[in-house]
PDB file of C-alpha atoms in Angstrom:
ATOM      1  CA  MET M 170     127.848 123.890 109.502  1.00 50.00           C
ATOM      2  CA  THR M 171     125.803 124.700 112.449  1.00 53.00           C
ATOM      3  CA  ASP M 172     123.779 127.243 110.153  1.00 71.00           C
ATOM      4  CA  ARG M 173     123.467 125.072 107.632  1.00 76.00           C
ATOM      5  CA  ARG M 174     122.142 122.258 110.219  1.00 78.00           C
ATOM      6  CA  GLN M 175     119.330 124.601 111.898  1.00 83.00           C
ATOM      7  CA  ALA M 176     118.271 125.943 108.357  1.00 81.00           C
ATOM      8  CA  LEU M 177     117.511 122.460 107.465  1.00 85.00           C
ATOM      9  CA  THR M 178     114.191 122.687 109.427  1.00 88.00           C
ATOM     10  CA  PRO M 179     111.156 120.613 108.392  1.00 88.00           C
ATOM     11  CA  ASP M 180     109.409 123.302 108.455  1.00 89.00           C
ATOM     12  CA  ALA M 181     112.248 124.506 105.913  1.00 88.00           C
ATOM     13  CA  LEU M 182     111.156 121.129 103.521  1.00 88.00           C
ATOM     14  CA  SER M 183     107.995 121.220 103.308  1.00 89.00           C
ATOM     15  CA  MET M 184     108.048 124.781 102.127  1.00 89.00           C
ATOM     16  CA  MET M 185     110.435 123.825  98.785  1.00 88.00           C
ATOM     17  CA  ASP M 186     107.926 120.687  98.884  1.00 89.00           C
ATOM     18  CA  THR M 187     105.241 122.645  98.463  1.00 90.00           C
ATOM     19  CA  ILE M 188     106.362 125.598  96.800  1.00 89.00           C
ATOM     20  CA  ALA M 189     107.876 122.570  93.960  1.00 86.00           C
ATOM     21  CA  ARG M 190     104.360 120.723  94.519  1.00 88.00           C
ATOM     22  CA  THR M 191     102.055 124.009  93.891  1.00 87.00           C
ATOM     23  CA  GLY M 192     104.324 125.879  90.640  1.00 84.00           C
ATOM     24  CA  SER M 193     104.295 128.969  92.573  1.00 85.00           C
ATOM     25  CA  PHE M 194     105.360 130.924  95.739  1.00 86.00           C
ATOM     26  CA  ALA M 195     102.451 132.795  95.218  1.00 86.00           C
ATOM     27  CA  ALA M 196      99.964 129.345  95.356  1.00 88.00           C
ATOM     28  CA  ALA M 197     102.673 127.933  98.055  1.00 88.00           C
ATOM     29  CA  ALA M 198     101.630 131.084  99.949  1.00 88.00           C
ATOM     30  CA  ARG M 199      98.102 131.084 100.009  1.00 90.00           C
ATOM     31  CA  GLU M 200      98.165 127.081 100.789  1.00 89.00           C
ATOM     32  CA  LEU M 201     100.877 127.840 104.062  1.00 88.00           C
ATOM     33  CA  GLY M 202      98.782 130.464 105.601  1.00 90.00           C
ATOM     34  CA  LYS M 203     101.420 133.572 104.314  1.00 90.00           C
ATOM     35  CA  VAL M 204     101.858 136.446 102.430  1.00 91.00           C
ATOM     36  CA  PRO M 205     104.076 135.726  99.018  1.00 86.00           C
ATOM     37  CA  SER M 206     106.639 138.299 100.732  1.00 89.00           C
ATOM     38  CA  ALA M 207     107.113 136.285 103.725  1.00 90.00           C
ATOM     39  CA  LEU M 208     107.404 132.584 101.833  1.00 87.00           C
ATOM     40  CA  THR M 209     110.059 134.434  99.609  1.00 87.00           C
ATOM     41  CA  TYR M 210     111.684 135.515 102.656  1.00 90.00           C
ATOM     42  CA  SER M 211     112.398 132.348 104.048  1.00 89.00           C
ATOM     43  CA  VAL M 212     113.474 130.695 100.884  1.00 88.00           C
ATOM     44  CA  ARG M 213     115.852 133.738 100.806  1.00 89.00           C
ATOM     45  CA  GLN M 214     117.541 133.301 104.041  1.00 89.00           C
ATOM     46  CA  LEU M 215     117.455 129.459 103.434  1.00 89.00           C
ATOM     47  CA  GLU M 216     119.055 130.237 100.553  1.00 86.00           C
ATOM     48  CA  ASP M 217     121.787 132.235 101.759  1.00 88.00           C
ATOM     49  CA  ALA M 218     121.796 129.474 105.582  1.00 87.00           C
ATOM     50  CA  LEU M 219     122.990 127.045 102.261  1.00 87.00           C
ATOM     51  CA  ASP M 220     125.197 129.251 100.409  1.00 88.00           C
ATOM     52  CA  VAL M 221     123.301 128.325  96.546  1.00 89.00           C
ATOM     53  CA  LEU M 222     120.437 129.609  95.088  1.00 89.00           C
ATOM     54  CA  LEU M 223     117.534 127.881  95.360  1.00 88.00           C
ATOM     55  CA  PHE M 224     115.018 128.959  92.092  1.00 86.00           C
ATOM     56  CA  ASP M 225     115.473 130.681  88.800  1.00 83.00           C
ATOM     57  CA  ARG M 226     114.800 134.436  89.263  1.00 74.00           C
ATOM     58  CA  ARG M 227     114.620 134.553  85.561  1.00 74.00           C
ATOM     59  CA  SER M 228     111.459 132.372  84.936  1.00 69.00           C
ATOM     60  CA  ARG M 229     108.359 133.859  86.439  1.00 68.00           C
ATOM     61  CA  GLN M 230     107.242 129.832  87.440  1.00 73.00           C
ATOM     62  CA  ALA M 231     108.482 128.626  90.938  1.00 77.00           C
ATOM     63  CA  GLN M 232     111.291 127.220  88.218  1.00 84.00           C
ATOM     64  CA  LEU M 233     114.077 124.780  90.615  1.00 87.00           C
ATOM     65  CA  THR M 234     117.928 125.144  89.922  1.00 89.00           C
ATOM     66  CA  ALA M 235     119.814 121.498  89.474  1.00 90.00           C
ATOM     67  CA  ALA M 236     120.814 122.401  93.458  1.00 90.00           C
ATOM     68  CA  GLY M 237     117.359 123.440  93.971  1.00 88.00           C
ATOM     69  CA  GLU M 238     115.271 120.046  92.774  1.00 89.00           C
ATOM     70  CA  GLU M 239     117.875 117.637  94.413  1.00 91.00           C
ATOM     71  CA  LEU M 240     117.361 119.529  98.037  1.00 88.00           C
ATOM     72  CA  LEU M 241     113.313 119.096  96.799  1.00 88.00           C
ATOM     73  CA  GLN M 242     114.992 114.953  96.211  1.00 89.00           C
ATOM     74  CA  GLU M 243     117.066 115.127  99.887  1.00 89.00           C
ATOM     75  CA  GLY M 244     114.271 117.334 101.393  1.00 88.00           C
ATOM     76  CA  ARG M 245     111.151 114.897 100.595  1.00 88.00           C
ATOM     77  CA  ARG M 246     113.336 111.879 101.174  1.00 88.00           C
ATOM     78  CA  LEU M 247     113.538 113.518 104.750  1.00 87.00           C
ATOM     79  CA  LEU M 248     109.748 113.997 105.568  1.00 86.00           C
ATOM     80  CA  ALA M 249     109.607 110.767 104.797  1.00 82.00           C
ATOM     81  CA  GLN M 250     111.921 109.026 107.311  1.00 82.00           C
ATOM     82  CA  MET M 251     109.918 111.927 109.852  1.00 82.00           C
ATOM     83  CA  ASP M 252     107.387 110.419 108.749  1.00 78.00           C
ATOM     84  CA  ALA M 253     107.571 106.836 109.881  1.00 70.00           C
ATOM     85  CA  VAL M 254     109.820 107.596 112.992  1.00 70.00           C
ATOM     86  CA  ALA M 255     106.935 109.428 114.270  1.00 69.00           C
ATOM     87  CA  ASN M 256     104.125 107.242 113.088  1.00 55.00           C
ATOM     88  CA  ARG M 257     105.902 104.070 114.241  1.00 52.00           C
ATOM     89  CA  VAL M 258     106.666 104.942 117.736  1.00 56.00           C
ATOM     90  CA  ARG M 259     103.005 105.963 118.286  1.00 49.00           C
ATOM     91  CA  ARG M 260     102.905 102.035 118.041  1.00 44.00           C
ATOM     92  CA  VAL M 261     101.567  99.934 120.962  1.00 46.00           C
ATOM     93  CA  SER M 262     104.753  98.194 122.723  1.00 45.00           C
ATOM     94  CA  THR M 263     102.518  94.962 123.366  1.00 44.00           C
ATOM     95  CA  GLY M 264      99.391  92.734 122.528  1.00 73.00           C
ATOM     96  CA  TRP M 265      96.786  94.242 120.628  1.00 79.00           C
ATOM     97  CA  GLU M 266      96.288  97.923 118.612  1.00 84.00           C
ATOM     98  CA  THR M 267      95.277 101.204 119.253  1.00 82.00           C
ATOM     99  CA  GLN M 268      95.318 101.205 116.156  1.00 88.00           C
ATOM    100  CA  LEU M 269      95.679  99.238 112.270  1.00 92.00           C
ATOM    101  CA  THR M 270      96.593 101.680 109.320  1.00 94.00           C
ATOM    102  CA  ILE M 271      95.468  99.209 105.779  1.00 96.00           C
ATOM    103  CA  ALA M 272      96.520 101.094 102.916  1.00 96.00           C
ATOM    104  CA  VAL M 273      95.005  99.297  99.922  1.00 96.00           C
ATOM    105  CA  ASP M 274      94.991  99.866  96.007  1.00 93.00           C
ATOM    106  CA  GLY M 275      92.272 101.318  94.872  1.00 91.00           C
ATOM    107  CA  VAL M 276      91.750  97.483  91.715  1.00 92.00           C
ATOM    108  CA  LEU M 277      91.074  95.406  95.011  1.00 94.00           C
ATOM    109  CA  SER M 278      87.730  94.080  95.926  1.00 93.00           C
ATOM    110  CA  ARG M 279      86.590  96.208  98.430  1.00 92.00           C
ATOM    111  CA  LEU M 280      84.003  94.016  98.644  1.00 93.00           C
ATOM    112  CA  THR M 281      86.291  91.325  99.844  1.00 95.00           C
ATOM    113  CA  ILE M 282      88.297  93.915 101.992  1.00 96.00           C
ATOM    114  CA  LEU M 283      84.820  94.385 104.285  1.00 95.00           C
ATOM    115  CA  GLU M 284      83.941  91.127 104.909  1.00 95.00           C
ATOM    116  CA  LEU M 285      87.864  90.250 106.082  1.00 96.00           C
ATOM    117  CA  CYS M 286      86.616  94.102 108.462  1.00 96.00           C
ATOM    118  CA  GLU M 287      83.787  91.818 109.378  1.00 95.00           C
ATOM    119  CA  ALA M 288      85.331  89.151 110.180  1.00 95.00           C
ATOM    120  CA  PHE M 289      88.073  90.892 111.912  1.00 94.00           C
ATOM    121  CA  TYR M 290      85.021  92.311 114.574  1.00 92.00           C
ATOM    122  CA  ALA M 291      83.952  89.205 114.964  1.00 91.00           C
ATOM    123  CA  MET M 292      86.572  87.771 117.141  1.00 88.00           C
ATOM    124  CA  ARG M 293      85.775  87.519 120.544  1.00 80.00           C
ATOM    125  CA  PRO M 294      89.964  86.755 121.469  1.00 76.00           C
ATOM    126  CA  ASN M 295      91.008  84.341 124.494  1.00 66.00           C
ATOM    127  CA  GLY M 296      86.626  83.758 124.550  1.00 65.00           C
ATOM    128  CA  GLY M 297      85.554  87.165 125.440  1.00 63.00           C
ATOM    129  CA  GLN M 298      82.519  89.119 125.558  1.00 62.00           C
ATOM    130  CA  ASP M 299      83.866  91.950 123.542  1.00 69.00           C
ATOM    131  CA  GLY M 300      86.303  92.080 119.811  1.00 71.00           C
ATOM    132  CA  PRO M 301      89.544  92.510 119.803  1.00 79.00           C
ATOM    133  CA  GLY M 302      89.431  96.595 120.426  1.00 78.00           C
ATOM    134  CA  THR M 303      91.284  97.959 117.649  1.00 85.00           C
ATOM    135  CA  ARG M 304      90.637 100.417 115.077  1.00 88.00           C
ATOM    136  CA  LEU M 305      90.929  99.933 111.953  1.00 94.00           C
ATOM    137  CA  ARG M 306      91.599 102.712 109.250  1.00 95.00           C
ATOM    138  CA  LEU M 307      91.855 102.089 105.829  1.00 96.00           C
ATOM    139  CA  ARG M 308      93.028 103.879 102.973  1.00 93.00           C
ATOM    140  CA  THR M 309      92.559 103.790  99.268  1.00 91.00           C
ATOM    141  CA  GLU M 310      95.384 104.391  97.464  1.00 90.00           C
ATOM    142  CA  VAL M 311      96.610 104.436  93.685  1.00 87.00           C
ATOM    143  CA  LEU M 312     100.289 102.536  92.168  1.00 82.00           C
ATOM    144  CA  ALA M 313     103.888 103.989  93.996  1.00 82.00           C
ATOM    145  CA  GLY M 314     100.762 105.693  96.537  1.00 86.00           C
ATOM    146  CA  THR M 315      99.542 102.126  98.751  1.00 90.00           C
ATOM    147  CA  TRP M 316     104.805 101.778  98.698  1.00 89.00           C
ATOM    148  CA  GLU M 317     104.654 105.225  99.781  1.00 88.00           C
ATOM    149  CA  ALA M 318     101.969 104.959 102.420  1.00 89.00           C
ATOM    150  CA  LEU M 319     103.583 101.579 103.604  1.00 91.00           C
ATOM    151  CA  VAL M 320     107.500 103.177 103.677  1.00 88.00           C
ATOM    152  CA  SER M 321     106.543 106.490 105.170  1.00 86.00           C
ATOM    153  CA  GLY M 322     105.123 105.340 108.131  1.00 86.00           C
ATOM    154  CA  GLN M 323     101.057 106.975 107.856  1.00 89.00           C
ATOM    155  CA  ALA M 324      99.919 102.541 106.558  1.00 92.00           C
ATOM    156  CA  ASP M 325     100.978  99.130 108.899  1.00 93.00           C
ATOM    157  CA  LEU M 326     100.400  96.786 106.127  1.00 95.00           C
ATOM    158  CA  ALA M 327     100.178  97.855 102.934  1.00 96.00           C
ATOM    159  CA  ILE M 328      97.698  95.045 100.158  1.00 97.00           C
ATOM    160  CA  GLY M 329      98.585  95.804  96.366  1.00 95.00           C
ATOM    161  CA  VAL M 330     101.871  97.330  96.302  1.00 92.00           C
ATOM    162  CA  PRO M 331     103.461  96.322  93.029  1.00 87.00           C
ATOM    163  CA  GLY M 332     105.609  92.636  93.500  1.00 85.00           C
ATOM    164  CA  ASP M 333     109.149  94.302  92.419  1.00 81.00           C
ATOM    165  CA  SER M 334     108.969  97.561  94.805  1.00 77.00           C
ATOM    166  CA  VAL M 335     112.727  97.841  95.829  1.00 73.00           C
ATOM    167  CA  LEU M 336     112.518  96.423  99.388  1.00 74.00           C
ATOM    168  CA  ALA M 337     114.087  99.200 102.620  1.00 74.00           C
ATOM    169  CA  SER M 338     114.576  98.529 106.341  1.00 75.00           C
ATOM    170  CA  GLY M 339     112.686  96.229 107.645  1.00 81.00           C
ATOM    171  CA  ILE M 340     110.207  95.943 105.254  1.00 89.00           C
ATOM    172  CA  GLU M 341     108.872  91.796 104.054  1.00 91.00           C
ATOM    173  CA  LEU M 342     107.095  91.846 100.903  1.00 93.00           C
ATOM    174  CA  ARG M 343     105.018  88.385 100.185  1.00 95.00           C
ATOM    175  CA  PRO M 344     102.994  87.771  96.437  1.00 95.00           C
ATOM    176  CA  LEU M 345      99.251  88.499  96.299  1.00 96.00           C
ATOM    177  CA  GLY M 346      99.347  87.551  92.356  1.00 95.00           C
ATOM    178  CA  ASP M 347      98.614  89.023  88.656  1.00 94.00           C
ATOM    179  CA  MET M 348      95.934  90.904  87.942  1.00 93.00           C
ATOM    180  CA  ALA M 349      95.477  90.948  83.955  1.00 92.00           C
ATOM    181  CA  PHE M 350      94.386  94.137  82.173  1.00 93.00           C
ATOM    182  CA  VAL M 351      92.687  94.378  78.797  1.00 94.00           C
ATOM    183  CA  PHE M 352      92.091  97.647  76.831  1.00 95.00           C
ATOM    184  CA  ALA M 353      89.103  98.616  76.173  1.00 95.00           C
ATOM    185  CA  VAL M 354      86.952 101.399  74.011  1.00 96.00           C
ATOM    186  CA  ALA M 355      83.070 102.106  74.889  1.00 97.00           C
ATOM    187  CA  PRO M 356      81.438 100.572  71.396  1.00 97.00           C
ATOM    188  CA  HIS M 357      80.558 103.703  69.841  1.00 96.00           C
ATOM    189  CA  HIS M 358      84.285 104.783  70.508  1.00 96.00           C
ATOM    190  CA  PRO M 359      86.367 104.973  67.178  1.00 95.00           C
ATOM    191  CA  LEU M 360      88.579 102.754  67.663  1.00 96.00           C
ATOM    192  CA  ALA M 361      85.950 100.496  68.720  1.00 95.00           C
ATOM    193  CA  THR M 362      85.893  99.363  64.617  1.00 94.00           C
ATOM    194  CA  PHE M 363      89.214  99.687  64.488  1.00 93.00           C
ATOM    195  CA  ASP M 364      90.414  96.700  62.322  1.00 90.00           C
ATOM    196  CA  GLY M 365      93.016  93.902  63.571  1.00 89.00           C
ATOM    197  CA  PRO M 366      95.930  95.018  66.270  1.00 92.00           C
ATOM    198  CA  ILE M 367      96.171  98.599  67.109  1.00 94.00           C
ATOM    199  CA  ASP M 368      99.588 100.341  67.574  1.00 93.00           C
ATOM    200  CA  ASP M 369     100.831 103.402  68.769  1.00 92.00           C
ATOM    201  CA  ALA M 370     100.509 105.671  66.196  1.00 93.00           C
ATOM    202  CA  GLU M 371      96.660 104.511  65.907  1.00 94.00           C
ATOM    203  CA  LEU M 372      96.713 105.143  69.843  1.00 93.00           C
ATOM    204  CA  LEU M 373      98.025 108.835  69.856  1.00 93.00           C
ATOM    205  CA  ARG M 374      94.721 109.888  67.998  1.00 94.00           C
ATOM    206  CA  HIS M 375      92.782 108.881  71.058  1.00 95.00           C
ATOM    207  CA  ARG M 376      92.771 110.953  74.867  1.00 95.00           C
ATOM    208  CA  ALA M 377      93.791 108.165  76.953  1.00 93.00           C
ATOM    209  CA  VAL M 378      92.194 107.751  80.637  1.00 94.00           C
ATOM    210  CA  ALA M 379      94.881 107.806  83.112  1.00 90.00           C
ATOM    211  CA  VAL M 380      94.224 107.472  87.544  1.00 90.00           C
ATOM    212  CA  ALA M 381      96.110 109.669  88.449  1.00 86.00           C
ATOM    213  CA  ASP M 382      99.064 108.123  90.827  1.00 78.00           C
ATOM    214  CA  SER M 383      98.476 109.219  95.012  1.00 81.00           C
ATOM    215  CA  ALA M 384     101.809 109.243  96.088  1.00 69.00           C
ATOM    216  CA  GLN M 385     102.919 112.811  97.099  1.00 68.00           C
ATOM    217  CA  ARG M 386     106.940 112.171  97.358  1.00 64.00           C
ATOM    218  CA  LEU M 387     107.773 108.838  96.233  1.00 63.00           C
ATOM    219  CA  SER M 388     108.288 109.115  92.669  1.00 55.00           C
ATOM    220  CA  PRO M 389     104.756 108.775  91.058  1.00 56.00           C
ATOM    221  CA  MET M 390     104.614 105.765  88.054  1.00 59.00           C
ATOM    222  CA  THR M 391     102.727 106.769  84.417  1.00 64.00           C
ATOM    223  CA  VAL M 392     101.932 103.293  82.710  1.00 71.00           C
ATOM    224  CA  ASN M 393     101.123 102.895  78.762  1.00 72.00           C
ATOM    225  CA  LEU M 394     100.501 106.642  77.664  1.00 80.00           C
ATOM    226  CA  LEU M 395     101.992 107.356  74.784  1.00 85.00           C
ATOM    227  CA  PRO M 396     104.435 110.984  75.036  1.00 88.00           C
ATOM    228  CA  GLY M 397     102.327 113.813  73.260  1.00 88.00           C
ATOM    229  CA  GLN M 398      98.445 112.066  74.269  1.00 90.00           C
ATOM    230  CA  ASP M 399      96.107 113.923  75.004  1.00 93.00           C
ATOM    231  CA  VAL M 400      95.181 112.828  79.132  1.00 92.00           C
ATOM    232  CA  LEU M 401      91.747 112.572  80.615  1.00 94.00           C
ATOM    233  CA  THR M 402      92.776 112.071  84.789  1.00 91.00           C
ATOM    234  CA  VAL M 403      91.058 110.828  87.302  1.00 93.00           C
ATOM    235  CA  PRO M 404      91.456 109.951  91.043  1.00 90.00           C
ATOM    236  CA  THR M 405      90.393 106.771  91.168  1.00 90.00           C
ATOM    237  CA  MET M 406      89.787 103.230  88.787  1.00 90.00           C
ATOM    238  CA  HIS M 407      86.520 103.023  89.344  1.00 92.00           C
ATOM    239  CA  THR M 408      85.861 106.580  87.119  1.00 94.00           C
ATOM    240  CA  LYS M 409      88.578 105.315  85.058  1.00 94.00           C
ATOM    241  CA  ILE M 410      86.516 103.031  83.641  1.00 95.00           C
ATOM    242  CA  GLU M 411      82.707 104.816  84.226  1.00 96.00           C
ATOM    243  CA  ALA M 412      84.855 107.802  81.782  1.00 97.00           C
ATOM    244  CA  GLN M 413      85.293 105.015  79.028  1.00 96.00           C
ATOM    245  CA  LEU M 414      81.398 103.757  79.625  1.00 97.00           C
ATOM    246  CA  ARG M 415      81.122 107.562  78.329  1.00 96.00           C
ATOM    247  CA  CYS M 416      83.475 106.859  75.849  1.00 96.00           C
ATOM    248  CA  LEU M 417      85.709 110.170  76.906  1.00 97.00           C
ATOM    249  CA  GLY M 418      88.737 107.829  76.269  1.00 95.00           C
ATOM    250  CA  CYS M 419      90.305 104.594  76.098  1.00 95.00           C
ATOM    251  CA  GLY M 420      92.716 102.885  77.653  1.00 93.00           C
ATOM    252  CA  PHE M 421      94.104  99.695  79.552  1.00 93.00           C
ATOM    253  CA  VAL M 422      91.412  98.041  82.389  1.00 94.00           C
ATOM    254  CA  PRO M 423      91.576  95.180  85.832  1.00 92.00           C
ATOM    255  CA  GLU M 424      89.992  93.111  83.400  1.00 93.00           C
ATOM    256  CA  PRO M 425      88.026  91.142  86.501  1.00 92.00           C
ATOM    257  CA  LEU M 426      86.512  94.756  86.389  1.00 92.00           C
ATOM    258  CA  VAL M 427      85.151  95.317  83.383  1.00 94.00           C
ATOM    259  CA  ARG M 428      84.029  92.262  82.976  1.00 92.00           C
ATOM    260  CA  ASP M 429      79.813  92.494  83.496  1.00 92.00           C
ATOM    261  CA  HIS M 430      80.569  95.274  81.398  1.00 95.00           C
ATOM    262  CA  ILE M 431      81.929  92.842  78.142  1.00 95.00           C
ATOM    263  CA  ARG M 432      80.116  90.230  78.271  1.00 93.00           C
ATOM    264  CA  LEU M 433      76.828  92.839  78.547  1.00 95.00           C
ATOM    265  CA  GLY M 434      78.474  95.048  75.741  1.00 95.00           C
ATOM    266  CA  ARG M 435      79.218  98.199  77.098  1.00 96.00           C
ATOM    267  CA  LEU M 436      82.685  97.478  76.866  1.00 96.00           C
ATOM    268  CA  VAL M 437      84.677  96.379  73.958  1.00 96.00           C
ATOM    269  CA  VAL M 438      88.045  94.611  74.473  1.00 96.00           C
ATOM    270  CA  LYS M 439      90.286  95.312  71.379  1.00 94.00           C
ATOM    271  CA  GLN M 440      94.421  93.688  70.383  1.00 93.00           C
ATOM    272  CA  VAL M 441      96.510  96.317  70.845  1.00 93.00           C
ATOM    273  CA  GLN M 442     100.151  95.774  68.988  1.00 90.00           C
ATOM    274  CA  ARG M 443     101.985  97.001  72.788  1.00 82.00           C
ATOM    275  CA  GLN M 444     102.843  94.035  75.226  1.00 76.00           C
ATOM    276  CA  GLN M 445      99.430  93.433  77.201  1.00 73.00           C
ATOM    277  CA  ARG M 446      99.751  94.305  81.054  1.00 77.00           C
ATOM    278  CA  VAL M 447      99.665  91.709  83.736  1.00 86.00           C
ATOM    279  CA  ALA M 448     100.143  94.013  87.053  1.00 88.00           C
ATOM    280  CA  THR M 449     102.098  92.250  89.476  1.00 92.00           C
ATOM    281  CA  MET M 450     100.287  92.605  92.661  1.00 94.00           C
ATOM    282  CA  ALA M 451     102.208  92.021  96.563  1.00 95.00           C
ATOM    283  CA  TYR M 452     101.195  93.059  99.963  1.00 96.00           C
ATOM    284  CA  ALA M 453     103.957  94.199 102.860  1.00 95.00           C
ATOM    285  CA  TRP M 454     104.175  94.971 106.393  1.00 94.00           C
ATOM    286  CA  ARG M 455     107.342  95.885 108.281  1.00 84.00           C
ATOM    287  CA  ALA M 456     108.990  93.794 110.170  1.00 77.00           C
ATOM    288  CA  ALA M 457     110.008  92.986 113.760  1.00 60.00           C
ATOM    289  CA  SER M 458     112.984  92.814 114.226  1.00 50.00           C
ATOM    290  CA  VAL M 459     114.707  90.848 116.927  1.00 43.00           C
ATOM    291  CA  THR M 460     118.093  92.601 116.686  1.00 44.00           C
ATOM    292  CA  GLN M 461     116.093  95.627 118.357  1.00 45.00           C
ATOM    293  CA  PRO M 462     114.599  94.373 121.541  1.00 42.00           C
ATOM    294  CA  ARG M 463     113.148  97.602 122.498  1.00 42.00           C
ATOM    295  CA  LYS M 464     111.460  97.442 119.289  1.00 46.00           C
ATOM    296  CA  ALA M 465     107.863  96.669 119.751  1.00 47.00           C
ATOM    297  CA  PRO M 466     106.717  93.315 118.212  1.00 57.00           C
ATOM    298  CA  GLN M 467     104.806  92.592 115.281  1.00 75.00           C
ATOM    299  CA  GLY M 468     100.964  93.755 117.357  1.00 85.00           C
ATOM    300  CA  LEU M 469      97.748  90.621 117.119  1.00 89.00           C
ATOM    301  CA  ALA M 470      95.956  92.648 114.735  1.00 92.00           C
ATOM    302  CA  LEU M 471      98.079  92.004 112.023  1.00 93.00           C
ATOM    303  CA  GLN M 472      99.508  88.649 113.015  1.00 93.00           C
ATOM    304  CA  TRP M 473      95.890  88.321 112.056  1.00 95.00           C
ATOM    305  CA  TRP M 474      95.233  89.903 108.762  1.00 96.00           C
ATOM    306  CA  LEU M 475      98.773  88.378 107.828  1.00 96.00           C
ATOM    307  CA  GLN M 476      97.485  84.950 108.478  1.00 96.00           C
ATOM    308  CA  GLN M 477      94.478  86.283 106.369  1.00 97.00           C
ATOM    309  CA  LEU M 478      96.458  87.099 103.033  1.00 97.00           C
ATOM    310  CA  GLU M 479      98.200  83.359 103.478  1.00 96.00           C
ATOM    311  CA  SER M 480      94.662  82.412 102.220  1.00 96.00           C
ATOM    312  CA  PRO M 481      95.275  81.222  98.770  1.00 95.00           C
ATOM    313  CA  ALA M 482      91.086  81.789  98.681  1.00 95.00           C
ATOM    314  CA  THR M 483      91.748  85.190  99.874  1.00 96.00           C
ATOM    315  CA  ARG M 484      93.689  86.262  97.751  1.00 96.00           C
ATOM    316  CA  HIS M 485      91.771  84.980  94.627  1.00 94.00           C
ATOM    317  CA  ALA M 486      89.023  86.849  95.865  1.00 95.00           C
ATOM    318  CA  LEU M 487      91.157  90.329  96.177  1.00 96.00           C
ATOM    319  CA  LEU M 488      91.831  89.972  93.086  1.00 94.00           C
ATOM    320  CA  ASN M 489      88.666  89.253  91.342  1.00 90.00           C
ATOM    321  CA  PRO M 490      86.485  91.762  92.730  1.00 79.00           C
ATOM    322  CA  GLN M 491      83.597  90.676  92.079  1.00 67.00           C
ATOM    323  CA  SER M 492      84.021  87.128  93.187  1.00 51.00           C
ATOM    324  CA  GLY M 493      83.565  87.938  97.043  1.00 48.00           C
ATOM    325  CA  LEU M 494      85.620  86.185 100.012  1.00 49.00           C
ATOM    326  CA  VAL M 495      84.881  82.725 100.577  1.00 47.00           C
ATOM    327  CA  SER M 496      83.109  81.460 104.002  1.00 47.00           C
ATOM    328  CA  ASP M 497      86.792  80.146 104.937  1.00 49.00           C
ATOM    329  CA  VAL M 498      87.688  83.223 106.610  1.00 54.00           C
ATOM    330  CA  ASP M 499      89.632  82.592 110.196  1.00 52.00           C
TER     331      ASP M 499
END
């Protein structure tokens, strides 16, 4: 048992994650700065310590066995927990945090987030001459990546997480609101003149544009893609909209983000037989615990941001990127 515990180091788990993510020992070795033979030797040592076969040697690719899949999934979970601990212990015990990291889903209003940052920096706590002194760090995430940033300890506040996220221990979640999505194509796209609601069989004939989930360790989310459909994958929702404006594909896009494009005829909204998508979004943060007296209390910077998110006007502005934020920021 001791040998097994000594073999399951963070480096070994990270190595497994890199091999699985890159798809080959050679690619993983390049990313890790090792020669392939050294990586192969490390894997064999791990297999010997655990007395299992982690990779199918008959495959030319890095094909995991069932035992390897189990180790990969559990290893990713353990790495996320270690990251969470390491990030939490760096937080300041009282007062204004040294740094506050905010993960924001890419469909939300960037202008509103920056207006909130502007109001935060303009504060003068206790009537002093200086601002709060907390360094803000913004992260743009996609789909499950926003939630992962919070639960892994990489972010203190996550805005735009899926509303049905399964709560982890010590996480508080509040509703942000709903964002409607519409199926849209460029006016010169073949589907632009399609008569009647478009069924899945017809959609399958056309390339979809999809935004890649930014989650690295949680299971990535796939939304409204059909099995076997040609897909152009892009990094952000704004890139997806640009791709659809250029007739590179079709797909669902947030109605508030494309409202002007629709009004000006640059995009055409089409009815589809599958259910129209409405994204229910929330915001979440790590809660202070009354049962753990040695745990750091909630910082003042986080308290300020949560106070802003309690405002219906702020939530509306975040979900309607073209509206901007009203001037009632506290």
